[in-house]
Coordinates of C-alpha atoms in Angstrom, one line a residue:
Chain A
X1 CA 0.0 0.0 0.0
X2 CA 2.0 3.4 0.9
X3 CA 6.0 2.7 1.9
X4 CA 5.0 2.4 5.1
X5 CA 3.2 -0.8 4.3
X6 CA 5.8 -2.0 1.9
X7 CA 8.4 -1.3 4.7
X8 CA 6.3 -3.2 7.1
X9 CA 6.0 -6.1 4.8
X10 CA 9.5 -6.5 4.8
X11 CA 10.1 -6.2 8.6
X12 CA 7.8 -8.8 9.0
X13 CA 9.7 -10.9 5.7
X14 CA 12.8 -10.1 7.6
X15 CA 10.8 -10.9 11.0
X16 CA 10.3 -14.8 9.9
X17 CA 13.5 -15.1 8.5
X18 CA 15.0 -14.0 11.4
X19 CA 13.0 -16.4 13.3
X20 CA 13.8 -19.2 10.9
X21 CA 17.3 -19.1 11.2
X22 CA 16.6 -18.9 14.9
X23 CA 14.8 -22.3 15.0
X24 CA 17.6 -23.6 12.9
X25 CA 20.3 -22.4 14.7
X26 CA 18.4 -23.5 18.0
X27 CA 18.0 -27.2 16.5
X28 CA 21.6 -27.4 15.2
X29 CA 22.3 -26.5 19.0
X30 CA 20.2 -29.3 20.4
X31 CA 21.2 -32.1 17.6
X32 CA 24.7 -32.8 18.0
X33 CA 26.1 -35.4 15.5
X34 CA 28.3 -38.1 16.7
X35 CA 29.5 -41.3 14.6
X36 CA 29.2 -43.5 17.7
X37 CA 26.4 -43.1 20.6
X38 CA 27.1 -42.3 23.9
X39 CA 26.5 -44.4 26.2
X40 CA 24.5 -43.4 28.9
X41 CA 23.6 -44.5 32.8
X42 CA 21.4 -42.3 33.9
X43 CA 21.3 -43.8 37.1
X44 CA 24.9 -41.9 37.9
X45 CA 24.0 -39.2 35.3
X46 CA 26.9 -40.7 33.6
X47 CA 27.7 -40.0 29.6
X48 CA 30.6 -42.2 28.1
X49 CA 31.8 -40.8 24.5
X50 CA 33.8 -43.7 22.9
X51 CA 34.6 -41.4 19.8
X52 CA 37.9 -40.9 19.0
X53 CA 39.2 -37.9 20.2
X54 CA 41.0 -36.3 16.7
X55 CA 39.9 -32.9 17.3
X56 CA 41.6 -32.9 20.4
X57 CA 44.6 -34.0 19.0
X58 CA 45.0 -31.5 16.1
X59 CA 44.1 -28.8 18.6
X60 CA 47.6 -28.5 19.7
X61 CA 49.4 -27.4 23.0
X62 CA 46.2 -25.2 24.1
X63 CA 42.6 -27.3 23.1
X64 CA 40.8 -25.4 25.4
X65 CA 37.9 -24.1 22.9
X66 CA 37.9 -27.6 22.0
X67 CA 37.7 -28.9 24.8
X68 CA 34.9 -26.7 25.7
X69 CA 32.9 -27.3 22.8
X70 CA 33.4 -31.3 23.3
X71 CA 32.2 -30.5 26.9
X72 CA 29.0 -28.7 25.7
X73 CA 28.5 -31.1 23.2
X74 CA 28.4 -34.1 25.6
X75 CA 26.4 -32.2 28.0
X76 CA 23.9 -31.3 25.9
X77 CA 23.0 -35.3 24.4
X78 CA 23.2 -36.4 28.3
X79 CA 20.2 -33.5 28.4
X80 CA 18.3 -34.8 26.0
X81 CA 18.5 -38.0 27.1
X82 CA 17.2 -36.4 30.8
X83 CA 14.6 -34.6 29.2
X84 CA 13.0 -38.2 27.6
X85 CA 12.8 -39.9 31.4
X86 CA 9.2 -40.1 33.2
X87 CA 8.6 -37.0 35.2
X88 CA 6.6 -35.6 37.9
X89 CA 5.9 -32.7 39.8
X90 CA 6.9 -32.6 42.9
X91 CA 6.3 -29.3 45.3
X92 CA 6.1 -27.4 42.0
X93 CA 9.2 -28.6 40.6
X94 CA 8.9 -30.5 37.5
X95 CA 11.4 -33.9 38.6
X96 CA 12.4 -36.9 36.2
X97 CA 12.7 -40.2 38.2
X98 CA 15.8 -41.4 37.5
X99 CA 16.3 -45.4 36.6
X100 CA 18.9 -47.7 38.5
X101 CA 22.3 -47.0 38.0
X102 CA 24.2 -50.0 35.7
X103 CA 27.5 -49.2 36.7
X104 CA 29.0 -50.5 38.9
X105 CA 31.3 -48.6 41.3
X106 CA 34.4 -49.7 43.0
X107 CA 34.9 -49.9 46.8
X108 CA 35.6 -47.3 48.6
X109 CA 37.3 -49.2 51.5
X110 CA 39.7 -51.9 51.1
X111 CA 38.8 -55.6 51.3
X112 CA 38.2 -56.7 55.1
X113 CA 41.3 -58.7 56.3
X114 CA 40.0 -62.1 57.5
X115 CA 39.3 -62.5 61.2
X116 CA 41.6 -64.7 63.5
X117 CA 39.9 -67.6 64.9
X118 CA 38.2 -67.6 67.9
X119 CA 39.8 -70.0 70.3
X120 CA 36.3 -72.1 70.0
X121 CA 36.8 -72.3 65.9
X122 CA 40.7 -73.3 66.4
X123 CA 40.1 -76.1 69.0
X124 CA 37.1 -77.8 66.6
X125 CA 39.2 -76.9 63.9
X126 CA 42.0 -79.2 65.7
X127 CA 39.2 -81.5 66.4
X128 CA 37.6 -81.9 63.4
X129 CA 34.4 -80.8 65.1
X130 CA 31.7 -79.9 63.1
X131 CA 28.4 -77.7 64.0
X132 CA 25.4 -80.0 64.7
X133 CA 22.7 -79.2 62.8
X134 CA 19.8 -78.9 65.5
X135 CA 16.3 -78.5 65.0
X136 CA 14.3 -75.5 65.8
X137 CA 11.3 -76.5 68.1
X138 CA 11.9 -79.3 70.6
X139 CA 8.7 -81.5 72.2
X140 CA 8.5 -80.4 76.4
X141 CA 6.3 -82.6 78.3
X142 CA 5.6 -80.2 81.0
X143 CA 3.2 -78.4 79.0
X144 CA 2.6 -80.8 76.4
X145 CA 4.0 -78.6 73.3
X146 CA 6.5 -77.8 70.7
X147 CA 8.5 -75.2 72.2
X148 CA 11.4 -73.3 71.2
X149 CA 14.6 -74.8 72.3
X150 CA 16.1 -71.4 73.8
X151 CA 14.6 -68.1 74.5
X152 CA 11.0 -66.9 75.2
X153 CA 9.3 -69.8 76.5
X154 CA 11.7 -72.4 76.0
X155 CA 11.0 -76.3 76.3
X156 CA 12.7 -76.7 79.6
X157 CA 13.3 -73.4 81.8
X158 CA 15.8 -73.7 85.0
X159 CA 14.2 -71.1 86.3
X160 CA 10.2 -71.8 86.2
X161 CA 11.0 -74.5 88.8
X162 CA 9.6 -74.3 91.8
X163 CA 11.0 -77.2 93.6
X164 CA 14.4 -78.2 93.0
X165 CA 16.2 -81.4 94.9
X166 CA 18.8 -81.1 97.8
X167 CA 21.5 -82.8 95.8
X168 CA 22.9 -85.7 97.9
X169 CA 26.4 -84.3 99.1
X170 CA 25.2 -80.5 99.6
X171 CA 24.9 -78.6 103.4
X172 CA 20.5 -78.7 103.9
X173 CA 20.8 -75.4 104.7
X174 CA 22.1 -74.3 101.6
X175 CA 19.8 -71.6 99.2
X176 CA 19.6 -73.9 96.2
X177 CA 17.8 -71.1 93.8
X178 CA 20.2 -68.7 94.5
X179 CA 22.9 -71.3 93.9
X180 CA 21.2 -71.6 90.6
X181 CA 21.0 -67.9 89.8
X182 CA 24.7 -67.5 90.7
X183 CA 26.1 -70.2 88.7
X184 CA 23.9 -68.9 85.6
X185 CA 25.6 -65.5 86.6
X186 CA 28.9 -66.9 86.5
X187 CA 28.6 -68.3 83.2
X188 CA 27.5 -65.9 81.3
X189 CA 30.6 -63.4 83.2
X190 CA 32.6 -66.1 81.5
X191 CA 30.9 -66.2 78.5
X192 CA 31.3 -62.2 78.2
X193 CA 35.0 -62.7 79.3
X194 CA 35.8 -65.1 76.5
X195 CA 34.2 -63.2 73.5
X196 CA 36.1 -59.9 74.5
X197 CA 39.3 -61.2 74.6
X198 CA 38.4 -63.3 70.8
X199 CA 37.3 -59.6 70.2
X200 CA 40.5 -57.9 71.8
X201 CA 43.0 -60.8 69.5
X202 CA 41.1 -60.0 66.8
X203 CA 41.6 -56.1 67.1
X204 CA 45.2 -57.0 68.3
X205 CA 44.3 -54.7 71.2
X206 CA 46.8 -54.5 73.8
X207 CA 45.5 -56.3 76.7
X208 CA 46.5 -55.0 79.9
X209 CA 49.9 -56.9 80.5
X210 CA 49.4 -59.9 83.0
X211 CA 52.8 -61.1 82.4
X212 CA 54.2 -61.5 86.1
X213 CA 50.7 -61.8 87.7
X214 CA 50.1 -65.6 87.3
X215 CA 52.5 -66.8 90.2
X216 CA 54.3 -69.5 88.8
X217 CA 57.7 -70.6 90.4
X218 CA 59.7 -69.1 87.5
X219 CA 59.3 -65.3 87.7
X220 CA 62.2 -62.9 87.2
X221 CA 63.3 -60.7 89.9
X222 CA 62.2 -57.4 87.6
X223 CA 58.3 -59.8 87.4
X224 CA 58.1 -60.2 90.8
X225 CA 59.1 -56.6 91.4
X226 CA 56.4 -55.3 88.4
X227 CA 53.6 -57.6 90.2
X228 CA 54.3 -56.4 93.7
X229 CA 54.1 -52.7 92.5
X230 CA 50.9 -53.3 90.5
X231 CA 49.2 -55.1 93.8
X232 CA 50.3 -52.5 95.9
X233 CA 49.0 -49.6 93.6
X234 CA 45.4 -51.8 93.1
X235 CA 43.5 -50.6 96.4
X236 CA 40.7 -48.3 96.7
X237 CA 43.3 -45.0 97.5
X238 CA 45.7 -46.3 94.8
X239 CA 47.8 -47.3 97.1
X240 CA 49.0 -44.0 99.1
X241 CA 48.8 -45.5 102.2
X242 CA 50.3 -48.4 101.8
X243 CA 53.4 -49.3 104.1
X244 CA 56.7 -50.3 103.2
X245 CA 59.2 -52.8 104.2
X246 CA 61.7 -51.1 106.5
X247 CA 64.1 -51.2 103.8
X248 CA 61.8 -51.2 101.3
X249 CA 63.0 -48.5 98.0
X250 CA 61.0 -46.0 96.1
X251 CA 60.2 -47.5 93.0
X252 CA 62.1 -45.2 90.7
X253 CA 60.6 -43.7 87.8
X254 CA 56.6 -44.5 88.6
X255 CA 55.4 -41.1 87.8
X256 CA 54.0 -39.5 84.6
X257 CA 55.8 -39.4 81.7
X258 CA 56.3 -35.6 80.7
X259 CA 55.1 -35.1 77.2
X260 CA 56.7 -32.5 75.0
X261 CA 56.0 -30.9 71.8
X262 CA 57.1 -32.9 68.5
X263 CA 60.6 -31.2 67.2
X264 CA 59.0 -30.6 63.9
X265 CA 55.8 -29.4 65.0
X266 CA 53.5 -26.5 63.4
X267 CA 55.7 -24.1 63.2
X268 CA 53.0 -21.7 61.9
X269 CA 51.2 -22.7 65.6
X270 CA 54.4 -22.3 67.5
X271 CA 54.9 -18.9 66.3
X272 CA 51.4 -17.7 66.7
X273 CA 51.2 -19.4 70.7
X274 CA 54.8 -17.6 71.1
X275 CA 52.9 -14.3 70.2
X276 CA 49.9 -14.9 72.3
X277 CA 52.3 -15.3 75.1
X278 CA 54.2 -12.1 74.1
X279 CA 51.0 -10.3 74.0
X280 CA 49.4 -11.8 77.3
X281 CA 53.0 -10.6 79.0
X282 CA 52.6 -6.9 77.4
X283 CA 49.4 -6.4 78.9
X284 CA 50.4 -7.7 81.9
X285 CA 52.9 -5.4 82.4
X286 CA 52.4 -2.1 83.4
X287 CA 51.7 0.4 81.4
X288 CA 53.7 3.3 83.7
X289 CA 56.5 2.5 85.8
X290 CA 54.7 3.3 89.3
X291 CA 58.0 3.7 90.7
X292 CA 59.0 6.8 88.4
X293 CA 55.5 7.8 88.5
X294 CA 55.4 8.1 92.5
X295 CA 58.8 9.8 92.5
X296 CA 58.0 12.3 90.1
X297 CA 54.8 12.9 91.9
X298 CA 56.3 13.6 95.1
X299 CA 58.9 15.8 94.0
X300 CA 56.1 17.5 92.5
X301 CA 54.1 18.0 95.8
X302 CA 57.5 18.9 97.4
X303 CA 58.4 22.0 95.2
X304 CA 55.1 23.0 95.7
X305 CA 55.1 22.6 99.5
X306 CA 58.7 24.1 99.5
X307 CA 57.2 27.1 97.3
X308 CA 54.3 27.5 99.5
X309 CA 56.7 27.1 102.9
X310 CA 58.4 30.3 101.3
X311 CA 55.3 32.3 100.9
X312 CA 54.6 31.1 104.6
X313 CA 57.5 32.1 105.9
X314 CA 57.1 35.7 104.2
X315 CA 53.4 36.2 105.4
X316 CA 54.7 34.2 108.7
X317 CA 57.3 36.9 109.9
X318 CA 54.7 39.4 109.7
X319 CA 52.1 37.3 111.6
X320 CA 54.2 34.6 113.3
X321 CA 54.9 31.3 112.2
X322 CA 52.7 28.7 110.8
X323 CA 53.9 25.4 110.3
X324 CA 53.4 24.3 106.6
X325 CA 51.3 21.4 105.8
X326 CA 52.8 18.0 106.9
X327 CA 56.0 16.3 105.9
X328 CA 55.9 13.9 102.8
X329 CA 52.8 12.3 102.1
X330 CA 53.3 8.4 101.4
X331 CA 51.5 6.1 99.6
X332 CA 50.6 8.6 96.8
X333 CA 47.6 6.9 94.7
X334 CA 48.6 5.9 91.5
X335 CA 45.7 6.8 89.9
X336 CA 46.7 10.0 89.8
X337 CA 50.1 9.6 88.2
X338 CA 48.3 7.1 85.7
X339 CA 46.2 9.5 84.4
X340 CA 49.1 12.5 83.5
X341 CA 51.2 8.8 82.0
X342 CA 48.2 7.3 80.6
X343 CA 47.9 10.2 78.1
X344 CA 50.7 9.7 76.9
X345 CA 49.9 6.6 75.6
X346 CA 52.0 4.5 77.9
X347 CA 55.2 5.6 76.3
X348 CA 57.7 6.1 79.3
X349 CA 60.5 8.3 77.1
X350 CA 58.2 11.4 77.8
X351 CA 61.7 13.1 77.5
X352 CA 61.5 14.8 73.9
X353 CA 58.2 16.2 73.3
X354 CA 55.9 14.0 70.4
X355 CA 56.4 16.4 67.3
X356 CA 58.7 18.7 68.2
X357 CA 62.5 17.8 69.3
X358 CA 65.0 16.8 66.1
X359 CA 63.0 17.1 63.2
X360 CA 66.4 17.0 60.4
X361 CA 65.1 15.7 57.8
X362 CA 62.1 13.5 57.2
X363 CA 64.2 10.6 58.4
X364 CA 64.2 11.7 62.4
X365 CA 60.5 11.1 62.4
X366 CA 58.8 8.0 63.8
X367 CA 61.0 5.3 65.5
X368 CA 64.3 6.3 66.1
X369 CA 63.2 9.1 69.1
X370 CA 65.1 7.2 71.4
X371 CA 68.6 8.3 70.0
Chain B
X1 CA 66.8 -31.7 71.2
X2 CA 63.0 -30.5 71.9
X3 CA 60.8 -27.7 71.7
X4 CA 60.7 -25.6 74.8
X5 CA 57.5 -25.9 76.8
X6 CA 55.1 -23.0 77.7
X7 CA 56.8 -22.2 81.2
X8 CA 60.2 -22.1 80.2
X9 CA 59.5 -19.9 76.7
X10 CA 57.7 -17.4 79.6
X11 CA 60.8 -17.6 81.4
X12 CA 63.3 -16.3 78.6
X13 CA 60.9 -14.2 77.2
X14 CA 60.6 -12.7 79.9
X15 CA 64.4 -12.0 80.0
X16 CA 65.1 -11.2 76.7
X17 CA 62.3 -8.7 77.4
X18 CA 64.1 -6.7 79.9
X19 CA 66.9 -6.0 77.0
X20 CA 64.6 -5.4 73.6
X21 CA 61.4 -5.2 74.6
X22 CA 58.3 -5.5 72.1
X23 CA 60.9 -5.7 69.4
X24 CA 60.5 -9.5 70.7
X25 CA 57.9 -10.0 68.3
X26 CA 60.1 -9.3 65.7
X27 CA 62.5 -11.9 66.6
X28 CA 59.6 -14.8 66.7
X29 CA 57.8 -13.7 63.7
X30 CA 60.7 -13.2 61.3
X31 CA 60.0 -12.1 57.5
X32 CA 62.8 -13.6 55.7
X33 CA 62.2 -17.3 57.4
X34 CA 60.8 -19.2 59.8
X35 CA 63.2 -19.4 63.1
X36 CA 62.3 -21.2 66.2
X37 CA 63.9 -21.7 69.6
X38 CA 65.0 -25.7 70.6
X39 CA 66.1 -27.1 74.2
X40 CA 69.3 -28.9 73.7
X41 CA 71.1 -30.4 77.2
X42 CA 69.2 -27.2 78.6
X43 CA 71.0 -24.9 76.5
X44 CA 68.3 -22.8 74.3
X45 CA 69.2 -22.5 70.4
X46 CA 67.9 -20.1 67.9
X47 CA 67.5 -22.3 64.9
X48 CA 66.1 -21.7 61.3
X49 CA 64.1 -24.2 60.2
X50 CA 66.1 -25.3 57.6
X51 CA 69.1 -26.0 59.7
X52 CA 67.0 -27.7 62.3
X53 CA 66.1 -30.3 59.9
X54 CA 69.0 -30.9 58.8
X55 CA 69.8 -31.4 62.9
X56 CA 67.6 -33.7 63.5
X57 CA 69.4 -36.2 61.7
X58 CA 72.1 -36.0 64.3
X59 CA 71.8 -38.1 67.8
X60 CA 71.4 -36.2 71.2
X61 CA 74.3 -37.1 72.4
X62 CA 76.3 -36.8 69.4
X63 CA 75.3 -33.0 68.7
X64 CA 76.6 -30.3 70.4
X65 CA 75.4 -27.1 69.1
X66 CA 73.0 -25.6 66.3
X67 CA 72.3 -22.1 65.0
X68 CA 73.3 -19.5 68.0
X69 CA 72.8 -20.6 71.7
X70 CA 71.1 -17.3 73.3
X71 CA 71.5 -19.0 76.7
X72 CA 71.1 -21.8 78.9
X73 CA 68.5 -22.8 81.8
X74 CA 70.1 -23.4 85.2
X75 CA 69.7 -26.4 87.6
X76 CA 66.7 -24.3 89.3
X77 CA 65.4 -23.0 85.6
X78 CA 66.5 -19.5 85.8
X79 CA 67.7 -19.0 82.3
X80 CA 70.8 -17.0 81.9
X81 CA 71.6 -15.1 78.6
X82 CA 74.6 -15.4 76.9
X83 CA 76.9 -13.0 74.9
X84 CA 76.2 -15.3 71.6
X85 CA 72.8 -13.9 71.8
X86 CA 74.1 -10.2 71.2
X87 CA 73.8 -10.0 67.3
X88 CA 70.8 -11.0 67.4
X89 CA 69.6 -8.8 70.3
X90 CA 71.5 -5.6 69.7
X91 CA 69.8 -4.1 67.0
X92 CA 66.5 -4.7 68.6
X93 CA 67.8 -3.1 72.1
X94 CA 65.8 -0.7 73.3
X95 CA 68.7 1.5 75.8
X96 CA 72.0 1.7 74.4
X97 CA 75.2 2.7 76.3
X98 CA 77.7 4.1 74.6
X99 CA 81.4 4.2 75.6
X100 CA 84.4 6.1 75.1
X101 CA 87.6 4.1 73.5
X102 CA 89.4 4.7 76.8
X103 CA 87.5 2.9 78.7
X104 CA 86.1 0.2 76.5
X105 CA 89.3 -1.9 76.9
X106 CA 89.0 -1.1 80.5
X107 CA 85.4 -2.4 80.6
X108 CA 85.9 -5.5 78.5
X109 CA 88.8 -6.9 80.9
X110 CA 85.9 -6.7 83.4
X111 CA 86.4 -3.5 85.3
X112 CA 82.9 -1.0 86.2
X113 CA 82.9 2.2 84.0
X114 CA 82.6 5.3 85.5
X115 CA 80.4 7.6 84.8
X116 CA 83.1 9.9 82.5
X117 CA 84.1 6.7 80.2
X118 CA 80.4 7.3 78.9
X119 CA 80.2 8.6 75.5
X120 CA 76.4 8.2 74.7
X121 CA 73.1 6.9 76.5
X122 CA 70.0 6.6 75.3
X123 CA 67.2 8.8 76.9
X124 CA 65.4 7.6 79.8
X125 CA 67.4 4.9 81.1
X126 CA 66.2 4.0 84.6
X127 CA 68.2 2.6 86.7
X128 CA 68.6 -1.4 86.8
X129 CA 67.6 -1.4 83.4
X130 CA 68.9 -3.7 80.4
X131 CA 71.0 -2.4 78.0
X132 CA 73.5 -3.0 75.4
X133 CA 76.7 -1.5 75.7
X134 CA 78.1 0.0 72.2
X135 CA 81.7 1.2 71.7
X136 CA 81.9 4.2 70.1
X137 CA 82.3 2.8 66.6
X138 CA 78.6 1.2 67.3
X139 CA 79.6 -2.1 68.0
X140 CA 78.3 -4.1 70.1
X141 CA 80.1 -5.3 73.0
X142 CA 77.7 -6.5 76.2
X143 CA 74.6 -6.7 77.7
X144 CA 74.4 -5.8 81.1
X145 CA 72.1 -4.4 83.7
X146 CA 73.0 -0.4 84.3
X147 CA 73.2 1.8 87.9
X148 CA 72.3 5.1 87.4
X149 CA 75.7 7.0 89.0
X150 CA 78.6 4.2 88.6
X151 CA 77.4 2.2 86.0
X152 CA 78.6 -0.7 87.4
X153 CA 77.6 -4.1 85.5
X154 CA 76.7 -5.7 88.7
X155 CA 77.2 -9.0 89.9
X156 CA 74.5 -9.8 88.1
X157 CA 76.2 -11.0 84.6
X158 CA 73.2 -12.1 82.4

């Protein structure tokens, strides 16, 4: 119609175009061509890319578009292949469930060394004793069922008896249920005793030397020696007040071992405790020296008292002597002196004056004031 | 050979103090490496770390000294400072004492200085205080502990 049409026809020609070459751009984005598959576990969200690598190898001592571009095109098939799962909406998130991962992974701790042999499992090895294959429920007559053959209920129950025989040899008098419990009690101390020393061999714990304990005739002088020590040391106040022979030694060398620092410790931890210390000790120490401080406050107060005696004694032999205030005043508070150091910010060469005193140069300045 | 413990590293801190001060800081926390201080037969070394670890490959009893000794712990762990300490304390000393050449040689065979064989002193000594003793061509000859009249480096030899 008028230009304006015919330019308006073409921006929208152009429009489409434009948009055409988008969608083609977009799909040559999304397709990526490979001459083998990938291979994909989705389960890991892994992507393996058996192609051969020859644009990496003519890219030369820096691949690194390459490289990126091989990234992006990997990343983008594994995408795809995302996008084609089963999804959901969770929580309004849009979620594909993931299938079972096929690969397998390796171990992340080593193999488990075998366990040593219970002493049990070596004497039936030696044996040639094999584990009896028992059956679960046994008949018990008492109440006429098939009962377990241990636990909850079992067939026959020591302790549901209520009448239990005075065995032929024993005293009359003797409590035989609580002879009962205690046995039972006794076993299974035993029982616990046994399977944490097969624990303790198998964990080649230390056990807690018994070496000269078990008196047999053939002990050492040092074994006697170590077993004496440990029985005297094993009573309720670890044995501090237990007497000695009459010529009976100190054991030498029964106290703790001191500990010290590794030669090759942190040094960067050394260092910094050796600062904390440093600065712990500054601020311990004083800021002013209350010694000077005191001193120069009383030769202060006595130029003034020796100024004022003088004006005394000038009024005084016109209206008769007055005796000036008291003699030297001790124990001048500190506080006082601290507050005329203090300002000074704990500096004690209050000798030349901050900014003034040499100034030749700009290399007097700052640190060296003390020259 | 071993690191000193917390009490003993008060102790000599605590004298080393008396002579440089908070310039200790700069002796712990060097710039151009890492140095460290080691117990050996109660003698205290200041080590750099590289020469440590080439120490350590040499038995206790075998090795008798590493780096510079700045001093040694007594039976009753007072720790005493040594003259082997003074380079590395004498440019961080806070008072200086400076003498004339006349009485240097004077001073070095032991006698007390008086009070005209002083060339130089740095403001604000008090008395009893640590300094480092400088002849006149600034180098450094002692450490001692200063009177105010007759400086007289006491009894007390650190």
């Amino acid at each position: 119609m008028s230009p304006g049409g015919a330019m308006e026809g073409q921006s929208v020609e152009e429009l489409l175009a434009k948009a055409e070459r988008d969608e083609a751009e977009k799909l040559q984005r999304i397709t990526v061509h490979k001459e083998l598959e990938l291979e994909f576990d989705l389960g890991n969200l892994l992507a393996s890319d058996r192609n051969p690598p020859t644009g990496l190898r003519r890219a030369g001592p820096t691949p690194e578009a390459e490289l990126q571009a091989l990234a992006r095109d990997n990343t983008q098939l594994l995408i795809n292949q995302l996008w084609q799962l089963p999804t959901e909406r969770v929580e309004e998130a849009l979620v594909a469930r993931l299938p079972e991962p096929t690969t397998r992974l390796p171990r992340e701790k080593p193999v488990p060394r075998p366990r040593p042999l219970t002493r049990w499992q070596q004497f039936a090895r030696l044996k040639g004793i094999r584990p009896k294959k028992k059956t679960n429920l046994v008949w018990d007559e008492v109440s006429g069922q098939w009962r377990r053959r241990w636990g909850y209920q079992r067939a026959r129950d020591d302790t549901k008896e209520w009448l239990i025989e005075v065995p032929g040899g024993a005293d009359p008098l003797e409590d035989q249920f609580a002879k009962r419990i205690q046995a039972k009690k006794e076993r299974v101390a035993k029982n616990e005793l046994n399977r944490l020393r097969n624990l303790a061999r198998a964990h080649k714990m230390q056990l807690p030397s018994a070496a000269g304990m078990h008196p047999t005739g053939h002990q050492s002088k040092e074994e006697l020696g170590r077993a004496m020590q440990v029985a005297k040391v094993s009573t309720a106040s670890v044995g501090r007040f237990q007497e000695r022979l009459p010529k009976e030694k100190a054991p030498r060398g029964s106290g703790k071992k001191r500990k010290f620092q590794p030669l090759f410790g942190d040094f960067a931890a050394e260092k910094k405790s050796q600062l904390e210390l440093l600065r712990v000790m500054k601020s311990k120490k004083p800021q002013l020296d209350v010694t000077r401080a005191t001193n120069k406050q009383m030769r202060e107060e006595d130029q003034e008292e020796a100024a004022k005696r003088r004006k005394m004694s000038q009024k005084g032999k016109r209206k008769g002597g007055r005796q000036g205030p008291g003699g030297k005043r001790k124990g001048v508070p500190p506080s006082r002196g601290g507050k005329r150091k203090a300002g000074l910010g704990g500096k004690m060469n209050s000798g030349p004056l901050p900014y003034g005193g040499k100034r030749k140069g700009g290399q007097h300045q700052g640190g060296k004031r003390r020259k | 050979m071993r690191p000193l413990t917390e009490e003993e590293t008060r102790v000599m801190f605590e004298k080393i103090a008396k002579y440089i001060g908070e310039n200790l800081q700069l002796l712990v926390d060097r710039p151009d490496g890492t140095y460290c201080f080691r117990l050996h037969n109660d003698r205290v070394y200041y080590v750099s770390e590289k020469i440590l670890k080439l120490a350590a490959n040499i038995s206790g009893d075998k090795l008798v000294s590493l780096g510079t000794c700045f001093g040694k712990f007594t039976k009753t762990h007072k720790f005493r400072l040594h003259i082997t300490a003074l380079d590395y304390l004498a440019p961080y000393a806070k008072y200086k004492v400076w003498i004339k050449p006349g009485a240097e040689q004077s001073f070095l065979y032991g006698n007390h200085v008086l009070k005209s064989g002083l060339g130089r002193i740095t403001e604000n000594t008090c008395q009893y205080q640590g300094v480092v003793v400088y002849s006149m061509a600034d180098v450094p000859l002692l450490l001692k502990q200063k009177n105010r009249r007759v400086i007289a480096p006491h009894s007390e030899r650190p």
